[in-house]
Short mmCIF file of C-alpha atoms in Angstrom, two decimals:
data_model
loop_
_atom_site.label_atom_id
_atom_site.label_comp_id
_atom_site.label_asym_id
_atom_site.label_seq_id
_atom_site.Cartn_x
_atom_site.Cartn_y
_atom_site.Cartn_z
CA UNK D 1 95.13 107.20 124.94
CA UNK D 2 97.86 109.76 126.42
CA UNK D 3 98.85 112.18 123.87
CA UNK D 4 102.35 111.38 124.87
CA UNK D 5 102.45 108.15 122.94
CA UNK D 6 104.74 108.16 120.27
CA UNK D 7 103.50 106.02 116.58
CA UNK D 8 105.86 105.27 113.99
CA UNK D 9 104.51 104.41 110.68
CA UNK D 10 106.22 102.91 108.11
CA UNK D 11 105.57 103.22 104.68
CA UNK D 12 103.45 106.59 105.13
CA UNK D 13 103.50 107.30 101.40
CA UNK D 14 101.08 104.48 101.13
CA UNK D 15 97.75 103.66 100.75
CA UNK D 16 97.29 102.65 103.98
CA UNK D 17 100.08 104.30 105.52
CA UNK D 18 98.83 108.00 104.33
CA UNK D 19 95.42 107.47 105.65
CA UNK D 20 96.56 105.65 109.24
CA UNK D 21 98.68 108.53 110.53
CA UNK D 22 95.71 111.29 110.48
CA UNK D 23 93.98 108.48 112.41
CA UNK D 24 96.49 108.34 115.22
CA UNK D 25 96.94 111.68 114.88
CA UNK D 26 93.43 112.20 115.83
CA UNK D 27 93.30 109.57 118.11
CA UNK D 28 95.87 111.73 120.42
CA UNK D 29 98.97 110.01 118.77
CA UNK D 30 102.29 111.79 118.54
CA UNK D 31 103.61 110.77 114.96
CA UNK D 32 106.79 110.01 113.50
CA UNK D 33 107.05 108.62 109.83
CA UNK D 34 110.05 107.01 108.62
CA UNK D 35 110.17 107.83 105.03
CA UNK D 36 113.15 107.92 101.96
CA UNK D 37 111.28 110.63 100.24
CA UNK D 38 110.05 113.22 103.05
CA UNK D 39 109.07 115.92 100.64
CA UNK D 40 106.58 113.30 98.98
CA UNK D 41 104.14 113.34 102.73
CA UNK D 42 100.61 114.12 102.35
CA UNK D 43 100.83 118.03 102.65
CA UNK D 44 97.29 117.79 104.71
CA UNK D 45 99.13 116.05 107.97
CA UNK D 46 102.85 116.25 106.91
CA UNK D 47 103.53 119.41 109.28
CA UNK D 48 101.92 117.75 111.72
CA UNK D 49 104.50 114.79 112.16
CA UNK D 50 108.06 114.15 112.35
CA UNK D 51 109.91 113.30 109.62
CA UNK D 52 112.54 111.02 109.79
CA UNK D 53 114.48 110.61 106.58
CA UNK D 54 115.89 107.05 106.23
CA UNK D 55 116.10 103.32 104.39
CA UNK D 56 114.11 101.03 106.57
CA UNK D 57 116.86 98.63 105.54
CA UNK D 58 119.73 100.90 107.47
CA UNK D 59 120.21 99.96 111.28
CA UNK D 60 121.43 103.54 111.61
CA UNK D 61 118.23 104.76 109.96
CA UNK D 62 116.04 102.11 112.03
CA UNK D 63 117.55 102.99 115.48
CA UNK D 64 116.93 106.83 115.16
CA UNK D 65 113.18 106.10 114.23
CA UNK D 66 112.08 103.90 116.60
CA UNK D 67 113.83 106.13 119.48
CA UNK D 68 111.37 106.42 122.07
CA UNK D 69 108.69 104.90 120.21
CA UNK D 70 105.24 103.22 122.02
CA UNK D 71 104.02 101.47 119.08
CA UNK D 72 105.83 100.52 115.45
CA UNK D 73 103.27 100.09 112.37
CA UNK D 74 105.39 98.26 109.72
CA UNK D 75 103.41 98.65 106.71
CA UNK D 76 106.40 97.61 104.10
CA UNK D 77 106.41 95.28 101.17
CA UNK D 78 108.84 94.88 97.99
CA UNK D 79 105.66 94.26 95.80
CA UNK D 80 108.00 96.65 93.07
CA UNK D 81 107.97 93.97 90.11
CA UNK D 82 112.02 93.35 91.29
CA UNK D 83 113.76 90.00 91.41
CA UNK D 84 114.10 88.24 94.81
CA UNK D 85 111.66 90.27 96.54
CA UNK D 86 111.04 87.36 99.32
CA UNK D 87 114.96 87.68 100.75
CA UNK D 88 114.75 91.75 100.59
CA UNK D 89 111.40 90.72 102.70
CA UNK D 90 112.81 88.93 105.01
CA UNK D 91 116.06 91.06 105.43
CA UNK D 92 114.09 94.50 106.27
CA UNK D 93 111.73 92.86 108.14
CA UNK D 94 114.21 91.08 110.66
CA UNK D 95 116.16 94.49 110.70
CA UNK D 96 113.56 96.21 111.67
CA UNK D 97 112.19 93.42 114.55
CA UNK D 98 115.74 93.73 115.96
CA UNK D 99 116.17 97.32 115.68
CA UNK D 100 112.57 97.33 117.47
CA UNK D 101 113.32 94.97 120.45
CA UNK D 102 116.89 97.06 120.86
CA UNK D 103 114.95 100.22 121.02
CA UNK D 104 111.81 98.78 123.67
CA UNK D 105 109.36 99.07 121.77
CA UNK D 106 106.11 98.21 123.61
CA UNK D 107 104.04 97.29 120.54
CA UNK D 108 104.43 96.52 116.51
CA UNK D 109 101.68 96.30 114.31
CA UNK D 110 101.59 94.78 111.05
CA UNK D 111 98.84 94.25 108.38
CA UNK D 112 99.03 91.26 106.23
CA UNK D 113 97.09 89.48 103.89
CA UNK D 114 94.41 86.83 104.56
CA UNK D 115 95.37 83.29 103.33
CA UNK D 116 94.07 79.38 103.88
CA UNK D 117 96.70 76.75 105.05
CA UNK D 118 99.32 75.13 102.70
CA UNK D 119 101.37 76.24 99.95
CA UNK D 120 100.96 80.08 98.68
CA UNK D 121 101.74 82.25 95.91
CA UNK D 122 105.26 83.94 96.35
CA UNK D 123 104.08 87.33 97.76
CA UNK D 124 101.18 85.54 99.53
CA UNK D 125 103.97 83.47 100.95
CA UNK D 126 106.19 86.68 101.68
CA UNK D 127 103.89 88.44 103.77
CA UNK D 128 103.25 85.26 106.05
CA UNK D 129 106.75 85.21 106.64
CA UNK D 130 107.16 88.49 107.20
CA UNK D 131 104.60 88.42 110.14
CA UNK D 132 105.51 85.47 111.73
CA UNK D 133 109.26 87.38 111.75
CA UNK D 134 107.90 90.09 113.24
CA UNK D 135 106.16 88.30 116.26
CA UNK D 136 109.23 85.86 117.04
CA UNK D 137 110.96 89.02 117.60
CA UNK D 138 110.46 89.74 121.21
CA UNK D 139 108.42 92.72 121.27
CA UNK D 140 104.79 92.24 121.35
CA UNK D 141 102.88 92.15 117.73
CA UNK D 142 99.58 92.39 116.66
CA UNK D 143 99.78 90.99 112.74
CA UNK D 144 96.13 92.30 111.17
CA UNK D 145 95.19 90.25 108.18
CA UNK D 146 92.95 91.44 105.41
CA UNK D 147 91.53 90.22 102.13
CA UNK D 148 91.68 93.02 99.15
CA UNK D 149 91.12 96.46 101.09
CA UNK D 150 88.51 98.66 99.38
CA UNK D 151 89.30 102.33 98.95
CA UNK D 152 90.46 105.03 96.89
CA UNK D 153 94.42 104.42 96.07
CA UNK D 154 94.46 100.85 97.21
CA UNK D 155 96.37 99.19 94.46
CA UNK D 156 94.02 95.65 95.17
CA UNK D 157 90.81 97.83 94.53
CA UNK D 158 92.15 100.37 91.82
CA UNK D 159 92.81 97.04 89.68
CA UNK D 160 89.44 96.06 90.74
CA UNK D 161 87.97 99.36 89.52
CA UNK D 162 89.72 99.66 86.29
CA UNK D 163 89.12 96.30 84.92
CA UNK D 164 85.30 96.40 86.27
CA UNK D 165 85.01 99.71 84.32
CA UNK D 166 87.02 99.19 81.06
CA UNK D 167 86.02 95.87 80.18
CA UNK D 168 81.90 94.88 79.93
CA UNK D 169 83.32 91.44 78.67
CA UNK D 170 85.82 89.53 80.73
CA UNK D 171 87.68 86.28 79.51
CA UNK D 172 89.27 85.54 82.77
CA UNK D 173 91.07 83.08 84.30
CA UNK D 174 89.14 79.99 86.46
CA UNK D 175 90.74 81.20 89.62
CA UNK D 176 88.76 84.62 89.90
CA UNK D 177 85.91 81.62 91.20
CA UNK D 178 88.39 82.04 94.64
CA UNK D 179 86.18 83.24 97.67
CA UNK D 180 87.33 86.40 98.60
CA UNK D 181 86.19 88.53 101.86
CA UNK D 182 87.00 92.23 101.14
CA UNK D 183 86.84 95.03 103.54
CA UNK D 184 86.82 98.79 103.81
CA UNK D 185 89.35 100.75 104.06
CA UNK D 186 87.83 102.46 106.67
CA UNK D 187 87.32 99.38 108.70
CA UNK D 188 91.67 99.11 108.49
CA UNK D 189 92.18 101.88 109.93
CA UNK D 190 89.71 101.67 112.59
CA UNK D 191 91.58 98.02 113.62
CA UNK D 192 95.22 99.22 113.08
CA UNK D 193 94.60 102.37 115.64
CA UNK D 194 92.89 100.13 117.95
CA UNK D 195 95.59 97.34 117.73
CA UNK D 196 98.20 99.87 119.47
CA UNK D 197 96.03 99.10 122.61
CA UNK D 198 96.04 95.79 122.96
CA UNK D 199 97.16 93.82 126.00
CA UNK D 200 100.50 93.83 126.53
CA UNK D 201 100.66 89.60 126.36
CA UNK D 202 98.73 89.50 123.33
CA UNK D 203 101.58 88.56 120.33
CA UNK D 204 99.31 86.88 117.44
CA UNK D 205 97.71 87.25 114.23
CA UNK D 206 93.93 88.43 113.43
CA UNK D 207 92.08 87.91 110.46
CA UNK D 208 90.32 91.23 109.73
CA UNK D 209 87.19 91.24 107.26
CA UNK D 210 84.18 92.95 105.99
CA UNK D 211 80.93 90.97 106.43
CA UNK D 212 80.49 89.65 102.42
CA UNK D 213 82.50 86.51 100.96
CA UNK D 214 82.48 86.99 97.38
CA UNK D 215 84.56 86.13 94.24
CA UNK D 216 86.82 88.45 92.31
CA UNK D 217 83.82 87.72 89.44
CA UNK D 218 81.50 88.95 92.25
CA UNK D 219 83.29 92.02 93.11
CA UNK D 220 83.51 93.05 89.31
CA UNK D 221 80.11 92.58 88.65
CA UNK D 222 78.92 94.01 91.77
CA UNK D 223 81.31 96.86 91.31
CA UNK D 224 79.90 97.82 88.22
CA UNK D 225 76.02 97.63 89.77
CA UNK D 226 77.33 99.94 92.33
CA UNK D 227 78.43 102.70 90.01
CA UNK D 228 75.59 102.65 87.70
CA UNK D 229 77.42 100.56 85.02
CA UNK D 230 75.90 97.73 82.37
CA UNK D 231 76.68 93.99 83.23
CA UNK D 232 79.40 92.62 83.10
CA UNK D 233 79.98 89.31 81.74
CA UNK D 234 82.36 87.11 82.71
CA UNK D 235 83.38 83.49 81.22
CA UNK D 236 86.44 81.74 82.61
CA UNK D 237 89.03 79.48 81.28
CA UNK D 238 91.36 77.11 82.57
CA UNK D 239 94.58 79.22 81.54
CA UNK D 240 96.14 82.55 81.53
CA UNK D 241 98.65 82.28 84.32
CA UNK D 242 99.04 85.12 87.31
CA UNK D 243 102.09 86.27 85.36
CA UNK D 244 100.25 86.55 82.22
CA UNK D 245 97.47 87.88 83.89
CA UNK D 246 99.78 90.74 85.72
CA UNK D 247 100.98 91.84 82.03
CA UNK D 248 97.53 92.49 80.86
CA UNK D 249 96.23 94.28 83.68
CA UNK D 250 99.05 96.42 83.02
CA UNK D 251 98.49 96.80 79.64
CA UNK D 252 94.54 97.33 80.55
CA UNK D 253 94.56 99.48 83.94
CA UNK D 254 97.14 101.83 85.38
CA UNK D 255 98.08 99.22 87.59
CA UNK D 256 101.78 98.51 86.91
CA UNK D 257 102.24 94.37 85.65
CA UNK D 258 105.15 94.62 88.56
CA UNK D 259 102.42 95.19 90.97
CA UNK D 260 99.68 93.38 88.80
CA UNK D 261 101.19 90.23 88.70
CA UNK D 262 101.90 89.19 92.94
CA UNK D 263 98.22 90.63 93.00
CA UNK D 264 97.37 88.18 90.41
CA UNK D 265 99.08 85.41 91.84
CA UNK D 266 97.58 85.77 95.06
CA UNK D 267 93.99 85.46 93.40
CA UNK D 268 94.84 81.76 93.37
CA UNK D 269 93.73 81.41 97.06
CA UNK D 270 90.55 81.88 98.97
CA UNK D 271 91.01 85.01 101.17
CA UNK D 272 88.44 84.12 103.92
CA UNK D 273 88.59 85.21 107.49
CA UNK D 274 88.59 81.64 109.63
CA UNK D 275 87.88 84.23 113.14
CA UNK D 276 86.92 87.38 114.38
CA UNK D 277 88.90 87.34 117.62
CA UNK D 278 89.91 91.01 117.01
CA UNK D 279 86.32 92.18 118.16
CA UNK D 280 87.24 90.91 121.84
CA UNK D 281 89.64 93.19 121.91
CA UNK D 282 88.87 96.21 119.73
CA UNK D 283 85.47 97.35 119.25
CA UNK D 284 84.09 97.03 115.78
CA UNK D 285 83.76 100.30 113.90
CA UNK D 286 80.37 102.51 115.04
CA UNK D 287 77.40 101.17 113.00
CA UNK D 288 79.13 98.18 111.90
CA UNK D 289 81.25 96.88 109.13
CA UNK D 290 81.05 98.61 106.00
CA UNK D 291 79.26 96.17 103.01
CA UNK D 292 81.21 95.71 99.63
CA UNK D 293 78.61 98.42 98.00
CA UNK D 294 78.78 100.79 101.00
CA UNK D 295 82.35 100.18 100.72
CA UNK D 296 82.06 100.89 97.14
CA UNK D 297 80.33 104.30 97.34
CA UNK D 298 82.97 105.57 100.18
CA UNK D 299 85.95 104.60 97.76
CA UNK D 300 84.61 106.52 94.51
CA UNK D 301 83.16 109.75 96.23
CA UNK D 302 85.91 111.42 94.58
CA UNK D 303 87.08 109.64 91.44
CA UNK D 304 85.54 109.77 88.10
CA UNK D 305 84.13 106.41 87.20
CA UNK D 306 82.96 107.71 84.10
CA UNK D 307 86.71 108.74 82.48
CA UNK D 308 87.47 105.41 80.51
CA UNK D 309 84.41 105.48 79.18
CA UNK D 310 84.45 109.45 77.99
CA UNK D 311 87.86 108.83 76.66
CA UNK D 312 87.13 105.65 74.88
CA UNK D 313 84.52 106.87 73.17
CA UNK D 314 86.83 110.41 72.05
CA UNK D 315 89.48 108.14 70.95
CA UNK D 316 87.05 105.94 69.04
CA UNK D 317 85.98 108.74 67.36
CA UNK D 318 89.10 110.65 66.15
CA UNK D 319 90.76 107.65 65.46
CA UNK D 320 87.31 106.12 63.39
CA UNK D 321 87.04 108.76 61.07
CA UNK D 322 90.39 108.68 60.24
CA UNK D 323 90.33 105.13 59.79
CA UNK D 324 87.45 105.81 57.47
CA UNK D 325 89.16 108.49 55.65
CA UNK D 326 92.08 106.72 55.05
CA UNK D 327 89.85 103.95 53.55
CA UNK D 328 87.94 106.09 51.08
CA UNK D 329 90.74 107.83 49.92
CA UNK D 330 92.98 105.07 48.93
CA UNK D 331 92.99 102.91 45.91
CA UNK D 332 95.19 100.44 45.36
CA UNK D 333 93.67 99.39 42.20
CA UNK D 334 93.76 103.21 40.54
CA UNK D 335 95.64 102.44 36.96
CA UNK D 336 97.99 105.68 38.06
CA UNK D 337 99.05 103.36 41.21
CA UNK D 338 99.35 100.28 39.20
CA UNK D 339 101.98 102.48 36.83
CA UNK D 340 103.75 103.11 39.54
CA UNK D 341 107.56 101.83 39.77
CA UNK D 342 107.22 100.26 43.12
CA UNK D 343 110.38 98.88 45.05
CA UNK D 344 110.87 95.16 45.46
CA UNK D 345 110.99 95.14 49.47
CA UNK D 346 107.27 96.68 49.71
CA UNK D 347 104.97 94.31 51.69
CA UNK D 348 102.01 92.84 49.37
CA UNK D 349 99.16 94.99 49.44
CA UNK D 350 97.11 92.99 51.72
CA UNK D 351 99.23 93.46 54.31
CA UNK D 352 98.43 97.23 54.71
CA UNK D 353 94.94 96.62 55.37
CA UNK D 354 95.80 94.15 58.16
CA UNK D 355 98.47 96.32 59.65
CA UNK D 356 96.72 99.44 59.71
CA UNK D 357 93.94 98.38 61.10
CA UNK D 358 95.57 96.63 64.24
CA UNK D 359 97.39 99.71 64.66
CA UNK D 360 94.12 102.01 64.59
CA UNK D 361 92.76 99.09 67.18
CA UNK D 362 95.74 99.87 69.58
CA UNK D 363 96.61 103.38 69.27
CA UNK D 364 92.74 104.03 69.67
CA UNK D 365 93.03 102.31 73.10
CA UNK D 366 96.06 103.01 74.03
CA UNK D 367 95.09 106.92 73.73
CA UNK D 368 92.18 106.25 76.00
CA UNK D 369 93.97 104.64 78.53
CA UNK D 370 96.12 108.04 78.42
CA UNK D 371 93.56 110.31 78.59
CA UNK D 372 91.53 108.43 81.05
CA UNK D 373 94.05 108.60 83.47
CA UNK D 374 95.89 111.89 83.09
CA UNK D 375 94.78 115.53 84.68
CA UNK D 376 93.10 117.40 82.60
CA UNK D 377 95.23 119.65 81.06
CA UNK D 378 97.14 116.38 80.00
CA UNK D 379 94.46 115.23 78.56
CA UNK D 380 93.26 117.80 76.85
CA UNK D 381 96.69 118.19 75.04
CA UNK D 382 96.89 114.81 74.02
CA UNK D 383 93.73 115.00 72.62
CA UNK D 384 95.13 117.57 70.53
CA UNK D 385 97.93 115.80 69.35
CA UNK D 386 95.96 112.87 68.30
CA UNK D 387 93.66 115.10 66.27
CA UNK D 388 96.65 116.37 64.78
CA UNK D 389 98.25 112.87 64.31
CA UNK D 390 95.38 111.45 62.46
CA UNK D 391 94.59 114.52 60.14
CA UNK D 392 98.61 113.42 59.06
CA UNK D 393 97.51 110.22 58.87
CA UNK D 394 94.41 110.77 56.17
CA UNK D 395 96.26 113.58 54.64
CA UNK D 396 99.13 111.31 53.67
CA UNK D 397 96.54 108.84 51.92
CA UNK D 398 95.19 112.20 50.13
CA UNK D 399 98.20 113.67 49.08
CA UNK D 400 99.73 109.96 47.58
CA UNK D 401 96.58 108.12 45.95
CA UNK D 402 94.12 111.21 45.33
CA UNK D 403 97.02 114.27 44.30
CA UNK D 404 99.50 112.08 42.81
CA UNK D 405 102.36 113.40 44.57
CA UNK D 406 104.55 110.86 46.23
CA UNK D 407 107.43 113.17 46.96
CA UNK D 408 105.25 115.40 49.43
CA UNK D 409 103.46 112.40 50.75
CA UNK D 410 106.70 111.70 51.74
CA UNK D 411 107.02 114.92 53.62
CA UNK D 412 103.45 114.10 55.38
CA UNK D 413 104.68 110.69 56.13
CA UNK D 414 107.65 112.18 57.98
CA UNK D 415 105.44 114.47 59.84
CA UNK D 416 103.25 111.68 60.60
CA UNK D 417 105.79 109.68 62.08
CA UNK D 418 107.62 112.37 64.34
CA UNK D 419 103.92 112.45 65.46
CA UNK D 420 103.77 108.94 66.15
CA UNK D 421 106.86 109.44 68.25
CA UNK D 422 105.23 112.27 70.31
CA UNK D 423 102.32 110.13 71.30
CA UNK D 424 104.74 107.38 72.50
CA UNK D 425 106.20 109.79 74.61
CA UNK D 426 102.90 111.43 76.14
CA UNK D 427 101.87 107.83 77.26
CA UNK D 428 105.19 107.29 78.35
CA UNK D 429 104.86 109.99 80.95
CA UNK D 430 101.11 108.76 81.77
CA UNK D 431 101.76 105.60 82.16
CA UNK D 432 104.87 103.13 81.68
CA UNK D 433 105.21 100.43 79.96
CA UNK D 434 102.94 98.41 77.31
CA UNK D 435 101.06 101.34 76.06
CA UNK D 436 104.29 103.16 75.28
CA UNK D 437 105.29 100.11 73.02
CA UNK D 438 101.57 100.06 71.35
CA UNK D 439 102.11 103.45 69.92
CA UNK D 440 106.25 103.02 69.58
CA UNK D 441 105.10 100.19 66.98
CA UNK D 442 102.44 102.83 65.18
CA UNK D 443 105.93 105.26 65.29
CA UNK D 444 107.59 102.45 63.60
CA UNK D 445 105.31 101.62 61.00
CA UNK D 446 105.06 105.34 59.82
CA UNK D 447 108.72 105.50 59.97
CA UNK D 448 108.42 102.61 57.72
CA UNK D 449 106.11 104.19 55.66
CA UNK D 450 108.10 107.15 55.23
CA UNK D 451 110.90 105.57 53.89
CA UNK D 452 108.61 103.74 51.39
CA UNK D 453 107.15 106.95 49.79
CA UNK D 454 110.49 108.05 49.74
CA UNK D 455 111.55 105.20 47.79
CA UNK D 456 108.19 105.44 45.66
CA UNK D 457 109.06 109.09 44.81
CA UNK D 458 112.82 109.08 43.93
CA UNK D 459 111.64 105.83 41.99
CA UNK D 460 108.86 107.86 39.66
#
């Protein structure tokens, strides 16, 4: 390769995109990246590229990119959670073929998603079409296809990783029985730098795989093996559909449900390579194609597989004692309660039990979903402020059923639920979404509860 060759890479900010332009780079690539955000570039490569700032979906944009360019990697997707993501597809992608055939570019690459004949999910679908846009457009394209990609920031393998970790009981859905054939990151990048050499008549898709077809039970279970974790066991069911399915993921893992649920809804379909044609082309990787636990080991070198399960068991704790507290010190039954004036909208008494309970259940998880996946001094602040929260939280059932003293409970109770609020708004910033209305309905409840001593007291 002539270190006068000019790459473009698309989507850079990625996954794939972030780790592919080192490769060129080292391969003897010139590098320009076509990015929205250039100020958001991997610091470790970003002054070694040019920047282009620009919307993929602007022909201005497009044009001053691909000036010059030998070889166009168009690693793009809407999988954002947004409505009508196959027509904003379709649009950039046939924008960009144009602006690429206009331009002469000699070669585009693209990497797609394995898939068996017939009728796909919609993003399954999307990415088809996208490919098969991108070699009618004149200039010659190599369209990789690969099954979920294993490494560190991959959003296929992170929701992998999270739910193999956080959950050592899985009620699943019957379609994680699909046959799946996953494959290294590593072993991506080696085929996406080698596809920018690839005869100049050669305008087709490759299916791109690691040597083990397994299930998406298979790759849980195995995951967990890998990383030293108990046994996961897994029962499916015939419901729970991919959109269902995306919610709780997002509710479960830091995988957002917009992402979670075209993920999901691929999962319907085998992802099997039917050829290996690639290898007459491009060498396979030296030593050969990384294994789903060699894979495995590569992708979690530098995480910590071992912060749910830390932050689980913190949460667990803080939140148990209080829960424990709360119980001992209230009694409902006390003859100074039952003299009480009490106001005609309070709930009947066993609804308090029931209530407070599922909210211990869900703040207690939701907190360890925080922690788990925030830096450490995050973490170690919202710890804090759950300690905090929960000494409110026995302290009000102190102060009302064991001191008597309804008009300061209410104070506690306020306290409590501006509390509440604050750990709404620290998961908020970890992680959007369901979480953030777990603890907004804990928030309410206190609020709720406030307003009842409040009653109680002006009342007695």
């Amino acid at each position: 390769m002539s270190s006068s060759r000019l790459a473009l890479v698309t989507g850079a900010t990625g996954h794939v995109g972030g780790r592919l332009v080192p490769a060129l780079l080292d391969a003897g690539f010139r590098v320009r990246v076509l990015s929205r955000h250039p100020d958001s570039l991997a610091s470790a490569w970003a002054e070694r590229v040019e920047a282009v700032e620009g919307d993929a979906c602007e022909p201005a944009d497009l044009a001053k990119c691909l000036a010059d360019v030998d070889v166009a990697y168009y690693l793009l997707h809407s999988m954002d959670g947004e409505g009508d993501f196959e027509e904003r597809d379709r649009k950039m992608a046939s924008r960009f073929a144009s602006a690429a055939r206009k331009s002469g570019v000699d070669r585009m690459v693209y990497l797609s998603g394995l898939h068996p004949s017939g009728e796909l999910s919609p993003h399954l679908a999307s990415r088809v079409e996208v490919g098969k846009i991108l070699l009618a457009s004149g200039v010659p394209t190599a369209v990789l296809q690969a099954g979920t990609v294993i490494g560190e920031g991959s959003a296929s393998f992170d929701m992998l990783r999270h739910l193999s970790e956080r959950l050592p009981l899985v009620i699943a859905p019957r379609w994680l029985k699909s046959k799946i054939q996953p494959i290294c990151d590593d072993d991506v990048i080696h085929y996406l730098v080698g596809a920018a050499d690839l005869p100049q008549e050669v305008n087709r898709a490759f299916d791109i795989a690691g040597p083990d077809v397994l299930t998406y039970a298979d790759m849980m279970r195995r995951y967990a093996s890998a990383i030293g974790l108990p046994k996961r066991r897994i029962a499916t069911v015939p419901v729970l559909t991919p959109n269902l399915a995306g919610h709780w993921v997002g509710l479960v893992t830091p995988v957002s449900a917009g992402v979670a649920k075209p993920l999901a809804g691929s999962l319907v379909h085998d992802a099997v390579a039917s050829e290996n044609d690639i290898d007459e082309y491009v060498s396979p990787p030296e030593g050969g194609l990384a294994g789903f636990e060699e894979s495995v080991h590569r992708a979690t070198k530098d995480v910590d597989t071992r912060a749910w399960s830390r932050s689980v068991k913190t949460s667990a704790a803080i939140v148990g004692v209080t829960a424990l507290a709360g119980s001992l010190l209230t009694d409902p039954n006390s003859r100074w309660y039952k003299s009480l004036d009490l106001p005609p909208w309070q709930p009947p008494t066993w609804v308090f039990p029931v209530a407070w309970t599922t909210l211990y259940t869900t703040t207690a998880l939701a907190s360890a979903a925080t922690m788990a996946e925030s830096p450490v001094a995050q973490t170690n602040s919202y710890k804090k402020a759950l300690a905090v929260n929960m000494v409110l939280n026995a302290g009000w059932s102190g102060v009302f059923f064991r001191a008597h003293k309804p008009a300061a409970a209410t104070v506690v109770a306020a306290a409590l639920a501006v509390s509440s609020a604050d750990l709404a708004r620290r998961a908020d910033v970890s992680n959007r979404g369901l979480r953030t209305v777990a603890l907004g309905a804990y928030a309410a409840w206190c609020t709720f509860a406030t307003a009842l001593s409040g009653d109680i007291a002006h009342r007695n």
